[in-house]
mmCIF file of C-alpha atoms in Angstrom:
data_model
loop_
_atom_site.group_PDB
_atom_site.id
_atom_site.type_symbol
_atom_site.label_atom_id
_atom_site.label_comp_id
_atom_site.label_asym_id
_atom_site.label_seq_id
_atom_site.Cartn_x
_atom_site.Cartn_y
_atom_site.Cartn_z
ATOM 1 C CA MET A 153 91.905 275.736 23.980
ATOM 2 C CA LYS A 154 92.409 275.996 26.761
ATOM 3 C CA ASP A 155 90.165 278.546 27.960
ATOM 4 C CA VAL A 156 87.634 275.406 26.555
ATOM 5 C CA ALA A 157 89.972 273.252 28.680
ATOM 6 C CA ALA A 158 89.478 275.253 32.131
ATOM 7 C CA ARG A 159 85.743 276.389 31.159
ATOM 8 C CA ALA A 160 84.553 272.945 30.435
ATOM 9 C CA GLY A 161 86.700 271.769 33.458
ATOM 10 C CA VAL A 162 88.231 269.284 31.460
ATOM 11 C CA GLY A 163 91.841 268.386 29.585
ATOM 12 C CA LEU A 164 93.340 269.938 26.419
ATOM 13 C CA LYS A 165 92.880 266.288 24.834
ATOM 14 C CA THR A 166 89.664 266.153 25.539
ATOM 15 C CA VAL A 167 88.537 269.125 23.853
ATOM 16 C CA SER A 168 91.254 267.279 21.401
ATOM 17 C CA ARG A 169 88.420 264.553 20.944
ATOM 18 C CA VAL A 170 85.596 266.364 20.568
ATOM 19 C CA VAL A 171 87.391 268.982 18.229
ATOM 20 C CA ASN A 172 88.113 266.064 15.836
ATOM 21 C CA GLY A 173 85.099 263.586 16.809
ATOM 22 C CA GLU A 174 87.547 260.824 18.376
ATOM 23 C CA SER A 175 85.999 258.642 20.254
ATOM 24 C CA GLY A 176 86.012 258.298 23.735
ATOM 25 C CA VAL A 177 84.491 261.064 25.089
ATOM 26 C CA THR A 178 80.992 260.178 27.395
ATOM 27 C CA PRO A 179 77.684 262.777 26.022
ATOM 28 C CA ASP A 180 78.339 264.327 28.791
ATOM 29 C CA THR A 181 81.948 266.113 28.574
ATOM 30 C CA GLU A 182 80.778 266.599 25.251
ATOM 31 C CA ARG A 183 78.117 268.989 25.699
ATOM 32 C CA ARG A 184 80.039 270.799 27.514
ATOM 33 C CA VAL A 185 83.258 271.296 25.499
ATOM 34 C CA ARG A 186 80.851 272.228 22.973
ATOM 35 C CA GLU A 187 79.095 274.542 25.579
ATOM 36 C CA ALA A 188 82.649 276.471 26.121
ATOM 37 C CA ILE A 189 83.142 276.308 22.557
ATOM 38 C CA ALA A 190 80.638 278.159 21.402
ATOM 39 C CA ALA A 191 80.122 280.681 24.753
ATOM 40 C CA LEU A 192 84.774 281.427 23.704
ATOM 41 C CA GLY A 193 83.308 281.735 19.562
ATOM 42 C CA PHE A 194 86.037 279.039 19.837
ATOM 43 C CA ARG A 195 88.145 278.538 15.281
ATOM 44 C CA ARG A 196 89.901 275.717 14.952
ATOM 45 C CA ASN A 197 92.901 276.869 13.025
ATOM 46 C CA ASP A 198 92.702 274.142 9.885
ATOM 47 C CA SER A 199 95.851 275.536 8.286
ATOM 48 C CA ALA A 200 98.527 274.245 12.046
ATOM 49 C CA ARG A 201 95.475 271.101 11.100
ATOM 50 C CA VAL A 202 97.309 270.697 8.116
ATOM 51 C CA LEU A 203 100.416 270.897 9.018
ATOM 52 C CA ARG A 204 100.042 268.030 11.683
ATOM 53 C CA LYS A 205 97.932 265.917 9.005
ATOM 54 C CA GLY A 206 99.371 267.178 5.922
ATOM 55 C CA ARG A 207 94.932 266.865 5.240
ATOM 56 C CA THR A 208 93.112 269.726 3.590
ATOM 57 C CA ALA A 209 90.257 268.308 4.460
ATOM 58 C CA SER A 210 88.976 269.681 1.047
ATOM 59 C CA ILE A 211 88.901 267.812 -3.276
ATOM 60 C CA GLY A 212 88.580 270.381 -6.318
ATOM 61 C CA LEU A 213 86.906 269.618 -9.261
ATOM 62 C CA ILE A 214 87.235 270.797 -13.364
ATOM 63 C CA LEU A 215 83.858 270.778 -15.442
ATOM 64 C CA GLU A 216 83.259 272.321 -18.854
ATOM 65 C CA ASP A 217 81.025 274.633 -17.170
ATOM 66 C CA LEU A 218 79.111 275.381 -14.202
ATOM 67 C CA ALA A 219 76.666 276.719 -16.066
ATOM 68 C CA ASP A 220 75.803 273.921 -17.869
ATOM 69 C CA PRO A 221 72.693 271.833 -16.394
ATOM 70 C CA PHE A 222 74.285 268.570 -17.127
ATOM 71 C CA TYR A 223 76.443 269.334 -15.246
ATOM 72 C CA ALA A 224 75.027 271.134 -12.154
ATOM 73 C CA PRO A 225 72.879 267.313 -10.305
ATOM 74 C CA LEU A 226 77.276 265.820 -11.125
ATOM 75 C CA ALA A 227 78.066 268.837 -8.356
ATOM 76 C CA ARG A 228 75.239 268.897 -6.486
ATOM 77 C CA ALA A 229 76.488 264.736 -5.765
ATOM 78 C CA VAL A 230 80.501 265.142 -5.590
ATOM 79 C CA GLU A 231 79.389 267.784 -2.476
ATOM 80 C CA GLU A 232 77.274 265.313 -0.970
ATOM 81 C CA VAL A 233 79.818 262.571 -0.386
ATOM 82 C CA ALA A 234 82.727 265.532 -0.547
ATOM 83 C CA ARG A 235 80.324 266.163 2.682
ATOM 84 C CA ASP A 236 79.228 262.181 4.266
ATOM 85 C CA HIS A 237 83.009 262.127 4.008
ATOM 86 C CA GLY A 238 83.906 265.720 6.130
ATOM 87 C CA ALA A 239 85.378 267.909 3.240
ATOM 88 C CA LEU A 240 85.445 270.820 1.412
ATOM 89 C CA LEU A 241 84.545 270.403 -2.674
ATOM 90 C CA ILE A 242 86.022 273.939 -4.507
ATOM 91 C CA ASN A 243 85.667 273.235 -8.094
ATOM 92 C CA GLY A 244 85.905 275.417 -11.420
ATOM 93 C CA SER A 245 85.259 275.469 -15.403
ATOM 94 C CA SER A 246 87.203 275.181 -17.794
ATOM 95 C CA ALA A 247 85.472 276.344 -20.235
ATOM 96 C CA GLU A 248 86.214 273.123 -22.788
ATOM 97 C CA ASP A 249 89.420 275.036 -22.476
ATOM 98 C CA PRO A 250 92.496 272.505 -21.832
ATOM 99 C CA GLU A 251 95.583 275.247 -21.030
ATOM 100 C CA ARG A 252 92.529 276.395 -19.115
ATOM 101 C CA GLU A 253 91.431 272.706 -16.831
ATOM 102 C CA ARG A 254 95.408 271.874 -16.330
ATOM 103 C CA GLU A 255 95.979 275.843 -14.775
ATOM 104 C CA LEU A 256 92.457 274.687 -12.082
ATOM 105 C CA ALA A 257 94.083 271.283 -11.693
ATOM 106 C CA LEU A 258 97.287 272.843 -10.752
ATOM 107 C CA ALA A 259 95.935 275.964 -9.187
ATOM 108 C CA PHE A 260 93.874 273.403 -6.638
ATOM 109 C CA CYS A 261 97.189 271.454 -6.435
ATOM 110 C CA ALA A 262 98.843 274.139 -5.326
ATOM 111 C CA ARG A 263 96.764 275.358 -2.703
ATOM 112 C CA ARG A 264 97.364 271.231 -1.489
ATOM 113 C CA VAL A 265 93.907 269.919 -2.183
ATOM 114 C CA ASP A 266 93.504 265.822 -1.343
ATOM 115 C CA GLY A 267 91.739 264.516 -4.673
ATOM 116 C CA LEU A 268 90.662 266.692 -8.054
ATOM 117 C CA VAL A 269 87.814 264.943 -9.405
ATOM 118 C CA VAL A 270 87.794 266.532 -13.626
ATOM 119 C CA ILE A 271 86.268 266.200 -16.663
ATOM 120 C CA PRO A 272 88.207 267.543 -19.395
ATOM 121 C CA ALA A 273 89.233 269.922 -21.136
ATOM 122 C CA GLY A 274 92.299 267.953 -22.843
ATOM 123 C CA SER A 275 93.792 265.431 -24.526
ATOM 124 C CA ASP A 276 96.592 265.388 -22.594
ATOM 125 C CA HIS A 277 97.091 264.492 -18.269
ATOM 126 C CA ARG A 278 101.030 264.332 -17.947
ATOM 127 C CA TYR A 279 100.928 267.655 -16.675
ATOM 128 C CA LEU A 280 99.402 266.129 -14.001
ATOM 129 C CA GLU A 281 101.622 262.770 -12.878
ATOM 130 C CA PRO A 282 103.478 264.485 -10.871
ATOM 131 C CA GLU A 283 101.280 265.712 -8.767
ATOM 132 C CA MET A 284 99.297 262.366 -8.064
ATOM 133 C CA ALA A 285 102.547 260.402 -7.758
ATOM 134 C CA ALA A 286 102.490 263.022 -5.007
ATOM 135 C CA GLY A 287 100.220 262.232 -3.393
ATOM 136 C CA VAL A 288 97.068 263.236 -5.205
ATOM 137 C CA ALA A 289 94.155 261.020 -5.715
ATOM 138 C CA THR A 290 92.462 261.743 -9.289
ATOM 139 C CA VAL A 291 89.080 260.629 -11.413
ATOM 140 C CA PHE A 292 88.094 261.475 -14.170
ATOM 141 C CA VAL A 293 84.068 261.553 -14.756
ATOM 142 C CA ASP A 294 81.861 261.782 -18.143
ATOM 143 C CA ARG A 295 85.340 261.227 -20.294
ATOM 144 C CA PRO A 296 88.643 259.291 -19.497
ATOM 145 C CA ALA A 297 92.682 261.159 -19.052
ATOM 146 C CA GLY A 298 94.675 261.543 -21.850
ATOM 147 C CA LEU A 299 98.126 259.685 -21.812
ATOM 148 C CA ILE A 300 98.163 258.578 -18.355
ATOM 149 C CA ALA A 301 96.881 255.835 -16.111
ATOM 150 C CA ALA A 302 94.044 257.107 -14.097
ATOM 151 C CA ASP A 303 90.210 255.985 -13.059
ATOM 152 C CA ALA A 304 87.427 257.182 -15.215
ATOM 153 C CA VAL A 305 84.144 256.685 -14.278
ATOM 154 C CA LEU A 306 81.901 257.239 -17.835
ATOM 155 C CA SER A 307 78.180 257.091 -19.215
ATOM 156 C CA ASP A 308 78.011 253.989 -22.196
ATOM 157 C CA GLY A 309 77.237 256.529 -24.983
ATOM 158 C CA PHE A 310 78.652 254.759 -27.656
ATOM 159 C CA GLY A 311 75.386 252.265 -26.158
ATOM 160 C CA GLY A 312 73.996 254.664 -25.742
ATOM 161 C CA ALA A 313 73.592 256.547 -29.221
ATOM 162 C CA ARG A 314 73.528 253.581 -30.977
ATOM 163 C CA ARG A 315 70.677 252.327 -29.609
ATOM 164 C CA GLY A 316 68.540 255.943 -30.000
ATOM 165 C CA VAL A 317 68.912 255.521 -33.771
ATOM 166 C CA ALA A 318 68.123 251.761 -33.445
ATOM 167 C CA HIS A 319 64.834 253.550 -32.023
ATOM 168 C CA LEU A 320 64.631 255.474 -35.487
ATOM 169 C CA ILE A 321 65.109 252.922 -37.679
ATOM 170 C CA ALA A 322 62.152 251.035 -36.095
ATOM 171 C CA HIS A 323 60.186 253.530 -36.536
ATOM 172 C CA GLY A 324 60.715 253.544 -40.373
ATOM 173 C CA HIS A 325 63.736 256.007 -40.835
ATOM 174 C CA ARG A 326 66.102 255.970 -43.938
ATOM 175 C CA ARG A 327 67.654 258.980 -43.920
ATOM 176 C CA ILE A 328 68.828 259.796 -40.483
ATOM 177 C CA GLY A 329 71.229 263.427 -39.433
ATOM 178 C CA PHE A 330 73.805 263.117 -36.813
ATOM 179 C CA ILE A 331 74.234 266.429 -34.945
ATOM 180 C CA GLY A 332 77.176 266.707 -32.836
ATOM 181 C CA ASP A 333 79.551 267.995 -30.718
ATOM 182 C CA GLN A 334 83.348 269.434 -32.042
ATOM 183 C CA PRO A 335 85.441 266.257 -32.460
ATOM 184 C CA HIS A 336 88.374 266.197 -30.253
ATOM 185 C CA ILE A 337 85.143 265.121 -27.717
ATOM 186 C CA HIS A 338 86.206 261.541 -26.648
ATOM 187 C CA THR A 339 81.593 261.553 -26.049
ATOM 188 C CA ALA A 340 80.854 263.277 -29.485
ATOM 189 C CA VAL A 341 83.196 260.706 -31.154
ATOM 190 C CA GLU A 342 81.780 257.738 -28.628
ATOM 191 C CA ARG A 343 78.498 258.567 -30.113
ATOM 192 C CA LEU A 344 78.884 259.418 -33.420
ATOM 193 C CA ARG A 345 80.277 256.058 -33.764
ATOM 194 C CA GLY A 346 76.891 254.779 -32.070
ATOM 195 C CA TYR A 347 75.291 256.449 -35.634
ATOM 196 C CA ARG A 348 77.235 254.576 -37.457
ATOM 197 C CA ALA A 349 76.843 251.310 -35.330
ATOM 198 C CA ALA A 350 72.962 251.097 -35.489
ATOM 199 C CA MET A 351 73.016 252.461 -39.883
ATOM 200 C CA ALA A 352 75.429 249.602 -40.336
ATOM 201 C CA ALA A 353 73.834 247.163 -38.318
ATOM 202 C CA ALA A 354 70.276 247.719 -40.888
ATOM 203 C CA GLY A 355 72.135 248.562 -43.607
ATOM 204 C CA LEU A 356 71.795 252.100 -44.712
ATOM 205 C CA PRO A 357 74.186 254.206 -46.040
ATOM 206 C CA VAL A 358 75.608 257.514 -44.295
ATOM 207 C CA ASP A 359 75.477 259.937 -46.718
ATOM 208 C CA GLU A 360 77.957 261.923 -44.644
ATOM 209 C CA ALA A 361 76.825 265.271 -45.544
ATOM 210 C CA TRP A 362 73.478 263.934 -43.107
ATOM 211 C CA VAL A 363 76.370 263.942 -40.046
ATOM 212 C CA SER A 364 77.857 266.990 -38.553
ATOM 213 C CA LEU A 365 80.448 268.068 -35.576
ATOM 214 C CA GLY A 366 81.044 270.720 -34.382
ATOM 215 C CA SER A 367 80.739 274.250 -31.425
ATOM 216 C CA THR A 368 77.743 273.968 -29.487
ATOM 217 C CA SER A 369 76.848 277.637 -30.676
ATOM 218 C CA PRO A 370 73.093 277.374 -31.579
ATOM 219 C CA GLU A 371 73.905 279.517 -35.017
ATOM 220 C CA ARG A 372 76.334 277.021 -35.975
ATOM 221 C CA VAL A 373 73.764 273.835 -35.252
ATOM 222 C CA ARG A 374 70.839 276.238 -36.729
ATOM 223 C CA ALA A 375 72.702 275.814 -39.655
ATOM 224 C CA ALA A 376 73.624 272.042 -39.858
ATOM 225 C CA THR A 377 69.704 272.042 -38.855
ATOM 226 C CA GLU A 378 68.355 274.262 -42.213
ATOM 227 C CA HIS A 379 71.657 272.542 -44.270
ATOM 228 C CA MET A 380 70.392 268.682 -43.544
ATOM 229 C CA LEU A 381 66.965 270.163 -44.430
ATOM 230 C CA MET A 382 67.020 271.471 -47.386
ATOM 231 C CA GLY A 383 67.325 269.750 -50.226
ATOM 232 C CA PRO A 384 66.216 267.340 -53.137
ATOM 233 C CA ARG A 385 66.188 264.205 -49.778
ATOM 234 C CA PRO A 386 66.662 266.149 -46.974
ATOM 235 C CA VAL A 387 66.412 263.797 -43.555
ATOM 236 C CA THR A 388 63.062 262.534 -41.812
ATOM 237 C CA ALA A 389 65.057 262.680 -38.296
ATOM 238 C CA LEU A 390 67.657 264.122 -36.379
ATOM 239 C CA PHE A 391 69.795 262.149 -33.149
ATOM 240 C CA THR A 392 71.334 265.351 -31.429
ATOM 241 C CA GLY A 393 74.556 264.758 -29.030
ATOM 242 C CA ASN A 394 73.473 266.860 -26.178
ATOM 243 C CA ASN A 395 71.733 269.253 -25.537
ATOM 244 C CA ARG A 396 72.951 272.149 -25.695
ATOM 245 C CA VAL A 397 72.422 270.398 -29.642
ATOM 246 C CA THR A 398 68.684 269.110 -29.105
ATOM 247 C CA ALA A 399 67.698 272.310 -27.754
ATOM 248 C CA THR A 400 68.843 274.599 -31.169
ATOM 249 C CA ALA A 401 66.553 271.454 -33.072
ATOM 250 C CA VAL A 402 63.485 272.166 -31.442
ATOM 251 C CA ARG A 403 63.305 275.414 -31.968
ATOM 252 C CA VAL A 404 64.189 274.761 -35.298
ATOM 253 C CA LEU A 405 62.199 271.674 -35.372
ATOM 254 C CA ALA A 406 59.244 274.305 -34.347
ATOM 255 C CA ARG A 407 59.522 276.202 -37.136
ATOM 256 C CA LEU A 408 59.055 273.644 -39.918
ATOM 257 C CA PRO A 409 55.448 272.537 -41.780
ATOM 258 C CA ARG A 410 56.281 268.950 -41.680
ATOM 259 C CA PRO A 411 57.053 267.248 -38.747
ATOM 260 C CA VAL A 412 60.719 265.057 -38.268
ATOM 261 C CA ALA A 413 61.636 262.998 -36.082
ATOM 262 C CA LEU A 414 63.945 263.541 -32.728
ATOM 263 C CA VAL A 415 65.585 261.767 -30.434
ATOM 264 C CA GLY A 416 68.771 263.780 -28.227
ATOM 265 C CA PHE A 417 71.276 262.510 -26.245
ATOM 266 C CA ASP A 418 70.945 263.661 -23.175
ATOM 267 C CA ASP A 419 67.370 264.845 -21.046
ATOM 268 C CA LEU A 420 66.758 268.614 -20.997
ATOM 269 C CA GLU A 421 64.666 270.750 -18.677
ATOM 270 C CA LEU A 422 60.356 270.684 -19.677
ATOM 271 C CA ALA A 423 61.180 268.377 -22.580
ATOM 272 C CA ASP A 424 58.311 266.473 -21.193
ATOM 273 C CA LEU A 425 56.100 269.965 -21.986
ATOM 274 C CA LEU A 426 56.459 270.136 -24.853
ATOM 275 C CA SER A 427 54.399 268.783 -28.244
ATOM 276 C CA PRO A 428 55.888 266.644 -29.359
ATOM 277 C CA ALA A 429 58.290 266.122 -25.897
ATOM 278 C CA ILE A 430 60.794 264.629 -27.114
ATOM 279 C CA THR A 431 62.411 261.784 -27.104
ATOM 280 C CA VAL A 432 66.235 261.478 -24.604
ATOM 281 C CA ILE A 433 68.790 258.684 -24.002
ATOM 282 C CA ALA A 434 69.183 259.903 -20.131
ATOM 283 C CA GLN A 435 72.571 259.621 -18.497
ATOM 284 C CA ASP A 436 72.340 258.981 -15.280
ATOM 285 C CA ALA A 437 75.348 263.033 -14.464
ATOM 286 C CA ALA A 438 74.352 262.140 -9.911
ATOM 287 C CA ARG A 439 75.120 258.671 -10.913
ATOM 288 C CA LEU A 440 78.421 259.785 -12.432
ATOM 289 C CA GLY A 441 79.400 262.254 -9.899
ATOM 290 C CA ARG A 442 78.875 259.549 -7.168
ATOM 291 C CA THR A 443 80.454 257.111 -8.190
ATOM 292 C CA ALA A 444 84.024 259.325 -9.190
ATOM 293 C CA ALA A 445 83.661 260.657 -6.349
ATOM 294 C CA GLU A 446 83.175 257.452 -4.142
ATOM 295 C CA LEU A 447 86.125 256.168 -6.025
ATOM 296 C CA LEU A 448 88.372 259.264 -5.389
ATOM 297 C CA PHE A 449 87.536 258.671 -1.645
ATOM 298 C CA ARG A 450 88.842 255.528 -1.730
ATOM 299 C CA ARG A 451 92.041 256.011 -3.370
ATOM 300 C CA LEU A 452 92.187 259.087 -0.222
ATOM 301 C CA ARG A 453 92.139 256.173 2.197
ATOM 302 C CA GLY A 454 94.456 253.805 0.216
ATOM 303 C CA GLY A 455 92.901 251.881 -2.164
ATOM 304 C CA THR A 456 95.702 250.224 -3.996
ATOM 305 C CA GLU A 457 94.710 248.370 -7.192
ATOM 306 C CA GLU A 458 95.220 249.682 -10.753
ATOM 307 C CA PRO A 459 93.047 252.597 -12.385
ATOM 308 C CA ARG A 460 89.576 251.105 -12.985
ATOM 309 C CA ARG A 461 87.262 252.074 -15.851
ATOM 310 C CA VAL A 462 83.425 252.727 -14.618
ATOM 311 C CA GLU A 463 81.275 253.080 -17.037
ATOM 312 C CA LEU A 464 77.327 253.000 -16.573
ATOM 313 C CA PRO A 465 74.272 252.719 -18.520
ATOM 314 C CA THR A 466 71.829 254.401 -20.313
ATOM 315 C CA ARG A 467 68.193 254.652 -20.832
ATOM 316 C CA LEU A 468 65.971 255.311 -23.842
ATOM 317 C CA ILE A 469 63.085 257.038 -22.085
ATOM 318 C CA VAL A 470 59.718 257.066 -25.300
ATOM 319 C CA ARG A 471 57.522 261.314 -25.009
ATOM 320 C CA GLY A 472 56.793 260.895 -28.369
ATOM 321 C CA SER A 473 59.855 263.371 -30.910
ATOM 322 C CA GLY A 474 61.394 260.430 -31.767
ATOM 323 C CA GLU A 475 58.229 258.281 -32.988
ATOM 324 C CA LEU A 476 57.476 260.547 -34.997
ATOM 325 C CA PRO A 477 56.516 258.652 -38.934
ATOM 326 C CA PRO A 478 59.052 259.645 -42.030
ATOM 327 C CA THR A 479 57.430 262.437 -44.450
ATOM 328 C CA GLU A 480 58.575 263.170 -47.372
ATOM 329 C CA GLY A 481 59.497 267.741 -47.450
#
């Protein structure tokens, strides 16, 4: 900094103000300082800055799977908000493993991130209580925290699923199958609850053979789909619980000689180009990420209100597959 100050003809405090984006420096002086910085190859020592200010200007994001298309716009939105606040985003995948989630969260905290945005894999987050008490702001997104009070930003999974199933009922379907994610996952439970609520509101019984929760692996979903479409009273419509389940179901339905109506939770790429195009209940993943990140930085600025639970709406996108009339096998 002394070399930069000497080259620019200013004091050390002026260099500090320019480097840290503080006010009180004229445009001409700032230009001279930045030219000196460029000429000398000056780099700010962020490690020393952390020791002085107690902040790393970084946040951690823990996702279920970085390769899942649903999480890409969510992660991008978190990154954009972090960038707007001059912070670096570090992310990792839990692979739906609670222990992996815990390892990642504590590893980020050990590197002194200022905050965490977590899509939880586990149901017990008491391990984060010491970190939060020490000042690590934490916001959960897509699913709530387990056994602790913390901010959460969610989509209306129950209402969205109820609307999607009611849409199938309105088009004449009475035997509707539900294929969802694993039963310990909050979003899977809420979407199943919405399915049951829509069927009950229409006075329709639910045969438990029409309900399947479990892994989203193609093998499991394919077997569940084929099972529901067999027998003397097969389902005439399917409601699928997320984009991965929908993708596998579409492949199975494409091989059938008869049409089967389909509404999926989550939009998916090219859904509008299939024949028929896929009717979906869409979440706004980018808005989820942006809302969670903005809430996180509000906490970092000193927000002390009670933990908040923000629930964002979903929307029905009608494209054709959910409007097919029932046919018997």
